[in-house]
Structures are given as structure tokens and as C-alpha cells.
PDB file of C-alpha atoms in Angstrom:
ATOM      1  CA  MET A   1      26.072  96.489 -33.942  1.00  0.00           C
ATOM      2  CA  ARG A   2      26.159  92.657 -34.060  1.00  0.00           C
ATOM      3  CA  GLU A   3      27.202  92.827 -30.091  1.00  0.00           C
ATOM      4  CA  ARG A   4      24.307  95.188 -29.511  1.00  0.00           C
ATOM      5  CA  VAL A   5      21.695  93.293 -30.736  1.00  0.00           C
ATOM      6  CA  TRP A   6      22.991  89.795 -28.873  1.00  0.00           C
ATOM      7  CA  LYS A   7      22.786  92.077 -25.635  1.00  0.00           C
ATOM      8  CA  ILE A   8      19.350  93.200 -26.335  1.00  0.00           C
ATOM      9  CA  ALA A   9      18.450  89.732 -26.904  1.00  0.00           C
ATOM     10  CA  ALA A  10      20.215  88.500 -24.136  1.00  0.00           C
ATOM     11  CA  GLY A  11      18.150  91.071 -21.969  1.00  0.00           C
ATOM     12  CA  VAL A  12      14.875  90.042 -23.415  1.00  0.00           C
ATOM     13  CA  VAL A  13      15.651  86.414 -22.399  1.00  0.00           C
ATOM     14  CA  LEU A  14      16.697  87.356 -18.889  1.00  0.00           C
ATOM     15  CA  ALA A  15      14.092  89.245 -18.363  1.00  0.00           C
ATOM     16  CA  LEU A  16      11.295  86.331 -19.230  1.00  0.00           C
ATOM     17  CA  ALA A  17      13.360  83.741 -17.186  1.00  0.00           C
ATOM     18  CA  ILE A  18      12.839  85.908 -14.397  1.00  0.00           C
ATOM     19  CA  VAL A  19       8.895  86.574 -14.873  1.00  0.00           C
ATOM     20  CA  ALA A  20       8.918  82.918 -15.446  1.00  0.00           C
ATOM     21  CA  LEU A  21      10.333  82.204 -12.074  1.00  0.00           C
ATOM     22  CA  LEU A  22       8.263  84.696 -10.413  1.00  0.00           C
ATOM     23  CA  LEU A  23       5.061  83.113 -11.936  1.00  0.00           C
ATOM     24  CA  SER A  24       6.362  79.842 -10.586  1.00  0.00           C
ATOM     25  CA  ILE A  25       6.984  81.088  -6.939  1.00  0.00           C
ATOM     26  CA  ALA A  26       3.265  82.880  -7.188  1.00  0.00           C
ATOM     27  CA  ARG A  27       1.589  79.588  -8.193  1.00  0.00           C
ATOM     28  CA  LEU A  28       3.782  77.363  -5.367  1.00  0.00           C
ATOM     29  CA  LEU A  29       2.520  80.268  -2.915  1.00  0.00           C
ATOM     30  CA  TRP A  30      -1.006  80.710  -3.727  1.00  0.00           C
ATOM     31  CA  GLY A  31      -2.061  77.980  -6.353  1.00  0.00           C
ATOM     32  CA  ARG A  32      -2.898  75.622  -3.600  1.00  0.00           C
ATOM     33  CA  SER A  33      -5.216  78.248  -1.363  1.00  0.00           C
ATOM     34  CA  CYS A  34      -7.294  79.039  -4.538  1.00  0.00           C
ATOM     35  CA  THR A  35      -7.615  75.676  -5.804  1.00  0.00           C
ATOM     36  CA  THR A  36      -8.588  74.433  -2.524  1.00  0.00           C
ATOM     37  CA  HIS A  37     -10.829  77.567  -2.001  1.00  0.00           C
ATOM     38  CA  ALA A  38     -12.818  77.262  -5.211  1.00  0.00           C
ATOM     39  CA  ARG A  39     -13.219  73.137  -4.364  1.00  0.00           C
ATOM     40  CA  VAL A  40     -14.787  74.055  -0.796  1.00  0.00           C
ATOM     41  CA  ARG A  41     -17.191  76.345  -2.859  1.00  0.00           C
ATOM     42  CA  ALA A  42     -18.282  73.754  -4.938  1.00  0.00           C
ATOM     43  CA  GLU A  43     -18.537  71.192  -1.885  1.00  0.00           C
ATOM     44  CA  VAL A  44     -20.780  73.682   0.087  1.00  0.00           C
ATOM     45  CA  ALA A  45     -23.331  74.370  -2.805  1.00  0.00           C
ATOM     46  CA  TRP A  46     -23.387  70.278  -3.279  1.00  0.00           C
ATOM     47  CA  MET A  47     -23.711  69.455   0.799  1.00  0.00           C
ATOM     48  CA  GLY A  48     -26.671  72.369   0.963  1.00  0.00           C
ATOM     49  CA  SER A  49     -28.688  70.895  -2.147  1.00  0.00           C
ATOM     50  CA  LYS A  50     -28.371  67.321  -0.368  1.00  0.00           C
ATOM     51  CA  ILE A  51     -29.978  69.317   2.731  1.00  0.00           C
ATOM     52  CA  LEU A  52     -32.599  70.177   0.628  1.00  0.00           C
ATOM     53  CA  ALA A  53     -33.181  67.176  -0.580  1.00  0.00           C
ATOM     54  CA  TYR A  54     -33.106  65.664   2.352  1.00  0.00           C
ATOM     55  CA  ARG A  55     -36.173  67.980   3.712  1.00  0.00           C
ATOM     56  CA  CYS A  56     -37.929  67.809   0.757  1.00  0.00           C
ATOM     57  CA  ASP A  57     -37.983  63.950   0.529  1.00  0.00           C
ATOM     58  CA  THR A  58     -38.631  63.549   4.640  1.00  0.00           C
ATOM     59  CA  GLY A  59     -40.422  66.950   5.334  1.00  0.00           C
ATOM     60  CA  VAL A  60     -37.969  67.934   7.869  1.00  0.00           C
ATOM     61  CA  PHE A  61     -34.380  69.305   7.578  1.00  0.00           C
ATOM     62  CA  PRO A  62     -31.618  66.936   9.011  1.00  0.00           C
ATOM     63  CA  GLU A  63     -31.290  67.007  12.886  1.00  0.00           C
ATOM     64  CA  SER A  64     -27.242  66.861  12.201  1.00  0.00           C
ATOM     65  CA  LEU A  65     -25.653  66.598   8.767  1.00  0.00           C
ATOM     66  CA  GLN A  66     -24.584  63.313  10.116  1.00  0.00           C
ATOM     67  CA  ALA A  67     -28.123  62.034   9.267  1.00  0.00           C
ATOM     68  CA  LEU A  68     -27.267  62.581   5.796  1.00  0.00           C
ATOM     69  CA  THR A  69     -25.407  59.360   6.109  1.00  0.00           C
ATOM     70  CA  ARG A  70     -28.345  57.197   7.066  1.00  0.00           C
ATOM     71  CA  ASP A  71     -28.921  54.145   4.765  1.00  0.00           C
ATOM     72  CA  ASP A  72     -32.197  53.457   6.157  1.00  0.00           C
ATOM     73  CA  LEU A  73     -33.742  56.106   4.767  1.00  0.00           C
ATOM     74  CA  PRO A  74     -35.811  55.288   1.474  1.00  0.00           C
ATOM     75  CA  LEU A  75     -33.588  57.804  -0.943  1.00  0.00           C
ATOM     76  CA  GLY A  76     -30.747  57.665   1.572  1.00  0.00           C
ATOM     77  CA  PRO A  77     -27.369  58.003   2.357  1.00  0.00           C
ATOM     78  CA  TYR A  78     -27.519  61.538   0.700  1.00  0.00           C
ATOM     79  CA  ALA A  79     -23.792  62.061   1.802  1.00  0.00           C
ATOM     80  CA  LYS A  80     -20.878  59.605   2.637  1.00  0.00           C
ATOM     81  CA  GLN A  81     -18.987  60.272   6.141  1.00  0.00           C
ATOM     82  CA  ALA A  82     -16.149  62.088   4.256  1.00  0.00           C
ATOM     83  CA  GLN A  83     -18.261  64.659   3.022  1.00  0.00           C
ATOM     84  CA  LEU A  84     -19.354  65.745   6.202  1.00  0.00           C
ATOM     85  CA  SER A  85     -16.031  67.993   6.056  1.00  0.00           C
ATOM     86  CA  ASP A  86     -14.299  70.604   3.760  1.00  0.00           C
ATOM     87  CA  SER A  87     -11.113  70.034   1.488  1.00  0.00           C
ATOM     88  CA  TRP A  88      -8.969  71.537   4.664  1.00  0.00           C
ATOM     89  CA  GLY A  89      -9.931  68.915   6.815  1.00  0.00           C
ATOM     90  CA  ARG A  90     -12.435  70.948   8.959  1.00  0.00           C
ATOM     91  CA  PRO A  91     -16.011  70.068   9.726  1.00  0.00           C
ATOM     92  CA  PHE A  92     -18.561  72.122   7.813  1.00  0.00           C
ATOM     93  CA  TYR A  93     -21.138  74.317  10.292  1.00  0.00           C
ATOM     94  CA  TYR A  94     -24.582  73.483  10.029  1.00  0.00           C
ATOM     95  CA  GLN A  95     -27.476  74.898  12.207  1.00  0.00           C
ATOM     96  CA  VAL A  96     -31.311  74.311  11.493  1.00  0.00           C
ATOM     97  CA  SER A  97     -34.476  76.456  12.657  1.00  0.00           C
ATOM     98  CA  GLU A  98     -37.557  73.742  12.266  1.00  0.00           C
ATOM     99  CA  PRO A  99     -40.125  76.320  13.441  1.00  0.00           C
ATOM    100  CA  GLN A 100     -38.406  78.862  10.767  1.00  0.00           C
ATOM    101  CA  GLN A 101     -37.893  76.062   8.016  1.00  0.00           C
ATOM    102  CA  ARG A 102     -34.379  77.633   7.082  1.00  0.00           C
ATOM    103  CA  PHE A 103     -31.017  76.606   7.763  1.00  0.00           C
ATOM    104  CA  ALA A 104     -27.238  77.755   8.032  1.00  0.00           C
ATOM    105  CA  PHE A 105     -24.657  75.940   6.157  1.00  0.00           C
ATOM    106  CA  TYR A 106     -20.861  77.165   5.619  1.00  0.00           C
ATOM    107  CA  SER A 107     -17.057  76.510   6.123  1.00  0.00           C
ATOM    108  CA  LEU A 108     -15.266  79.388   7.973  1.00  0.00           C
ATOM    109  CA  GLY A 109     -12.546  79.305   4.724  1.00  0.00           C
ATOM    110  CA  TYR A 110      -8.669  78.809   4.552  1.00  0.00           C
ATOM    111  CA  ASP A 111      -8.440  80.257   7.772  1.00  0.00           C
ATOM    112  CA  GLY A 112     -11.286  78.357  10.097  1.00  0.00           C
ATOM    113  CA  LEU A 113     -11.733  81.698  11.869  1.00  0.00           C
ATOM    114  CA  PRO A 114     -15.330  83.705  11.458  1.00  0.00           C
ATOM    115  CA  GLY A 115     -15.364  86.348   8.927  1.00  0.00           C
ATOM    116  CA  GLY A 116     -12.230  86.969   7.250  1.00  0.00           C
ATOM    117  CA  LYS A 117     -11.772  88.442   3.619  1.00  0.00           C
ATOM    118  CA  ASP A 118     -10.065  86.640  -0.073  1.00  0.00           C
ATOM    119  CA  GLN A 119      -8.967  83.294   1.005  1.00  0.00           C
ATOM    120  CA  ASP A 120     -10.248  83.796   4.539  1.00  0.00           C
ATOM    121  CA  ALA A 121     -13.698  84.383   3.635  1.00  0.00           C
ATOM    122  CA  ASP A 122     -16.509  82.199   5.108  1.00  0.00           C
ATOM    123  CA  ILE A 123     -17.991  80.130   2.274  1.00  0.00           C
ATOM    124  CA  VAL A 124     -22.001  80.455   2.780  1.00  0.00           C
ATOM    125  CA  TYR A 125     -24.645  78.207   1.015  1.00  0.00           C
ATOM    126  CA  GLU A 126     -26.927  80.016  -0.709  1.00  0.00           C
ATOM    127  CA  GLY A 127     -30.035  81.109   0.686  1.00  0.00           C
ATOM    128  CA  SER A 128     -28.883  80.019   4.100  1.00  0.00           C
ATOM    129  CA  LEU A 129     -27.642  82.879   6.909  1.00  0.00           C
ATOM    130  CA  ALA A 130     -23.877  83.330   7.519  1.00  0.00           C
ATOM    131  CA  PRO A 131     -22.320  82.226  10.727  1.00  0.00           C
ATOM    132  CA  LEU A 132     -24.020  84.158  13.770  1.00  0.00           C
ATOM    133  CA  PRO A 133     -24.165  83.711  17.547  1.00  0.00           C
ATOM    134  CA  SER A 134     -26.515  80.908  17.534  1.00  0.00           C
ATOM    135  CA  GLN A 135     -29.005  83.143  19.490  1.00  0.00           C
ATOM    136  CA  GLU A 136     -28.894  86.266  17.199  1.00  0.00           C
ATOM    137  CA  TRP A 137     -29.295  83.809  14.357  1.00  0.00           C
ATOM    138  CA  LEU A 138     -32.497  82.088  15.508  1.00  0.00           C
ATOM    139  CA  GLU A 139     -33.905  85.686  15.892  1.00  0.00           C
ATOM    140  CA  ARG A 140     -32.809  87.142  12.408  1.00  0.00           C
ATOM    141  CA  GLY A 141     -34.813  86.167   9.352  1.00  0.00           C
ATOM    142  CA  GLN A 142     -38.610  86.030   8.721  1.00  0.00           C
ATOM    143  CA  PRO A 143     -40.496  83.854  11.026  1.00  0.00           C
ATOM    144  CA  VAL A 144     -41.471  81.634   8.305  1.00  0.00           C
ATOM    145  CA  GLN A 145     -39.541  81.110   5.268  1.00  0.00           C
ATOM    146  CA  ALA A 146     -41.045  78.243   2.311  1.00  0.00           C
ATOM    147  CA  VAL A 147     -38.405  75.972   1.127  1.00  0.00           C
ATOM    148  CA  ASP A 148     -38.913  75.346  -2.750  1.00  0.00           C
ATOM    149  CA  CYS A 149     -38.690  71.614  -3.653  1.00  0.00           C
ATOM    150  CA  SER A 150     -39.827  71.665  -6.986  1.00  0.00           C
ATOM    151  CA  ALA A 151     -36.534  71.016  -8.271  1.00  0.00           C
ATOM    152  CA  TYR A 152     -36.717  67.645  -5.780  1.00  0.00           C
ATOM    153  CA  LYS A 153     -40.622  67.147  -6.227  1.00  0.00           C
ATOM    154  CA  LEU A 154     -41.076  63.376  -7.944  1.00  0.00           C
ATOM    155  CA  THR A 155     -43.902  61.335  -8.725  1.00  0.00           C
ATOM    156  CA  GLN A 156     -44.905  58.401  -6.533  1.00  0.00           C
ATOM    157  CA  ALA A 157     -43.957  56.158  -9.187  1.00  0.00           C
ATOM    158  CA  GLU A 158     -40.730  57.796  -9.609  1.00  0.00           C
ATOM    159  CA  VAL A 159     -39.899  57.333  -5.484  1.00  0.00           C
ATOM    160  CA  SER A 160     -41.128  53.644  -5.902  1.00  0.00           C
ATOM    161  CA  GLU A 161     -38.389  52.979  -8.586  1.00  0.00           C
ATOM    162  CA  LEU A 162     -35.815  55.300  -6.790  1.00  0.00           C
ATOM    163  CA  THR A 163     -36.643  53.143  -3.499  1.00  0.00           C
ATOM    164  CA  ARG A 164     -36.309  49.913  -5.325  1.00  0.00           C
ATOM    165  CA  LEU A 165     -32.901  50.523  -7.177  1.00  0.00           C
ATOM    166  CA  ASN A 166     -31.383  52.136  -3.983  1.00  0.00           C
ATOM    167  CA  ALA A 167     -32.686  48.917  -1.631  1.00  0.00           C
ATOM    168  CA  GLU A 168     -31.444  46.184  -4.728  1.00  0.00           C
ATOM    169  CA  TRP A 169     -27.960  48.656  -4.586  1.00  0.00           C
ATOM    170  CA  LYS A 170     -27.711  48.470  -0.798  1.00  0.00           C
ATOM    171  CA  ARG A 171     -28.371  44.513  -0.859  1.00  0.00           C
ATOM    172  CA  ALA A 172     -25.851  44.164  -3.491  1.00  0.00           C
ATOM    173  CA  GLU A 173     -23.110  46.008  -1.650  1.00  0.00           C
ATOM    174  CA  ALA A 174     -23.852  44.314   1.703  1.00  0.00           C
ATOM    175  CA  ALA A 175     -23.702  40.911  -0.654  1.00  0.00           C
ATOM    176  CA  ARG A 176     -20.045  41.972  -1.878  1.00  0.00           C
ATOM    177  CA  ALA A 177     -18.969  43.184   1.776  1.00  0.00           C
ATOM    178  CA  SER A 178     -19.936  39.775   3.137  1.00  0.00           C
ATOM    179  CA  ALA A 179     -18.130  37.858   0.125  1.00  0.00           C
ATOM    180  CA  ALA A 180     -15.023  39.998   1.005  1.00  0.00           C
ATOM    181  CA  ASP A 181     -14.973  38.986   4.250  1.00  0.00           C
ATOM    182  CA  ALA A 182     -15.740  35.408   3.931  1.00  0.00           C
ATOM    183  CA  SER A 183     -12.912  35.167   1.234  1.00  0.00           C
ATOM    184  CA  GLY A 184     -10.495  37.138   3.658  1.00  0.00           C
ATOM    185  CA  SER A 185     -11.402  34.672   6.559  1.00  0.00           C
ATOM    186  CA  CYS A 186     -10.435  31.719   4.212  1.00  0.00           C
ATOM    187  CA  ARG A 187      -7.376  33.141   3.579  1.00  0.00           C
ATOM    188  CA  ARG A 188      -6.420  33.366   6.817  1.00  0.00           C
ATOM    189  CA  GLY A 189      -7.517  29.994   7.482  1.00  0.00           C
ATOM    190  CA  THR A 190      -5.445  28.668   4.823  1.00  0.00           C
ATOM    191  CA  GLY A 191      -2.451  25.880   6.517  1.00  0.00           C
ATOM    192  CA  HIS A 192      -4.247  25.860   9.877  1.00  0.00           C
ATOM    193  CA  LYS A 193      -5.798  22.949  11.265  1.00  0.00           C
ATOM    194  CA  GLU A 194      -8.891  23.169  13.568  1.00  0.00           C
ATOM    195  CA  PRO A 195      -7.831  22.164  17.018  1.00  0.00           C
ATOM    196  CA  ALA A 196      -8.641  18.777  18.419  1.00  0.00           C
ATOM    197  CA  GLN A 197     -11.701  18.767  19.847  1.00  0.00           C
ATOM    198  CA  GLN A 198     -11.698  18.257  23.875  1.00  0.00           C
ATOM    199  CA  ALA A 199     -13.356  15.030  25.087  1.00  0.00           C
ATOM    200  CA  SER A 200     -16.239  16.138  27.644  1.00  0.00           C
ATOM    201  CA  GLY A 201     -16.525  12.738  29.215  1.00  0.00           C
ATOM    202  CA  PRO A 202     -13.694  11.168  32.148  1.00  0.00           C
ATOM    203  CA  ALA A 203     -10.978   9.210  30.581  1.00  0.00           C
ATOM    204  CA  LYS A 204     -11.470   5.389  30.539  1.00  0.00           C
TER     205      LYS A 204
END
């Protein structure tokens, strides 16, 4: 009887060990892409909101995603260069139609190809159009779609204050960069003598 109990217990332990091993393998095979896919969905949502913020602040959509990185705008930059690509390392896709006041913004998913299902499905910003050929995209949808800027609407005083704070931050960043360059120059120059000045006149 005791031997039978031990055999059953050993069988249960072995079964649990096999299940744990299978779960570990599944996490190794699919865990990374699932995590990345969720992260890209968050990136698409965040970047889409920055495109709308740019539109509401300036009155026009950015002509390209690169425009979001400009620091000469009162409330810019809206994004960093590294944020123009998804977590798979591929650039986001962006199209804009100013006359129709709409845009398309999306990532092509895990496989990097249009369409697909599950992890390979395109990740499209809510409210923008799914990836289509350019001409078909321009012809689809209503002629004019209003952009809701209520979430980004600021009073003139708030705009002035944000502009001032942004300008101060940029000046501080420039000062830190300048100080770092100067410090690097000093370190590079340590232990080196200035070359002797060459005589400009004829030797006497």
C-alpha cells in the first residue's frame, strides 16, 4: 500500500514537472513577441496622441513624423528621434491628408508585412485609417473630418507659461551640453603644450 502511494506521488510530481517545463518553453517562444506587441500598441497610442497634439497646437498636421522632433516650435519637440520607430526597430508608417483633415498612423506588426492576424496584425492608431495604397487611402472616407482638440485646448496664459518653461528647459539643456563639451576639451588638452608660435618676419 505504501509503495503504491509513493508511485502515485512520484507520478504527480513528474506530471507537474513536465507542465512547468512546457510553460517555460512557451514563455521563451512566445513571451517576447507578446510583450513587444503590447509595447508597440502603447507606442502607437502615444505617438498618435502626439500627432493630434501637434495639429491642435499648430493648426496643421505634421508633414512627416520627423517634424515631431523639431525643437524650434513653442511647445516642441513632441517626440524624440528614437520614438519614430517601433520596438521591432521598424519606422512607423504615417500619411496625412490636410484637405480631409485626417491621417493614418500604424505599425505593420510582428512580421513587418501589411495585414496579418494575431501578433502579425497591423497596429493602427484608433481614429486613423488602416494601411491602404496611397490613392485608395486618399479616396476613402468623408471629405472633411473635424479634429477634436478639446483634450489639448489650453488658455493663452497656459500656452505662454508652457512656452516659457520649454524655452528655459532648452537653454538649460544647451548649457549642460556646452559645459560637457568644454570639460571634454580640458581633459583632452591636459598634459599637452601649445605649439610654439611661428615667427612671421624674416630671421635677423
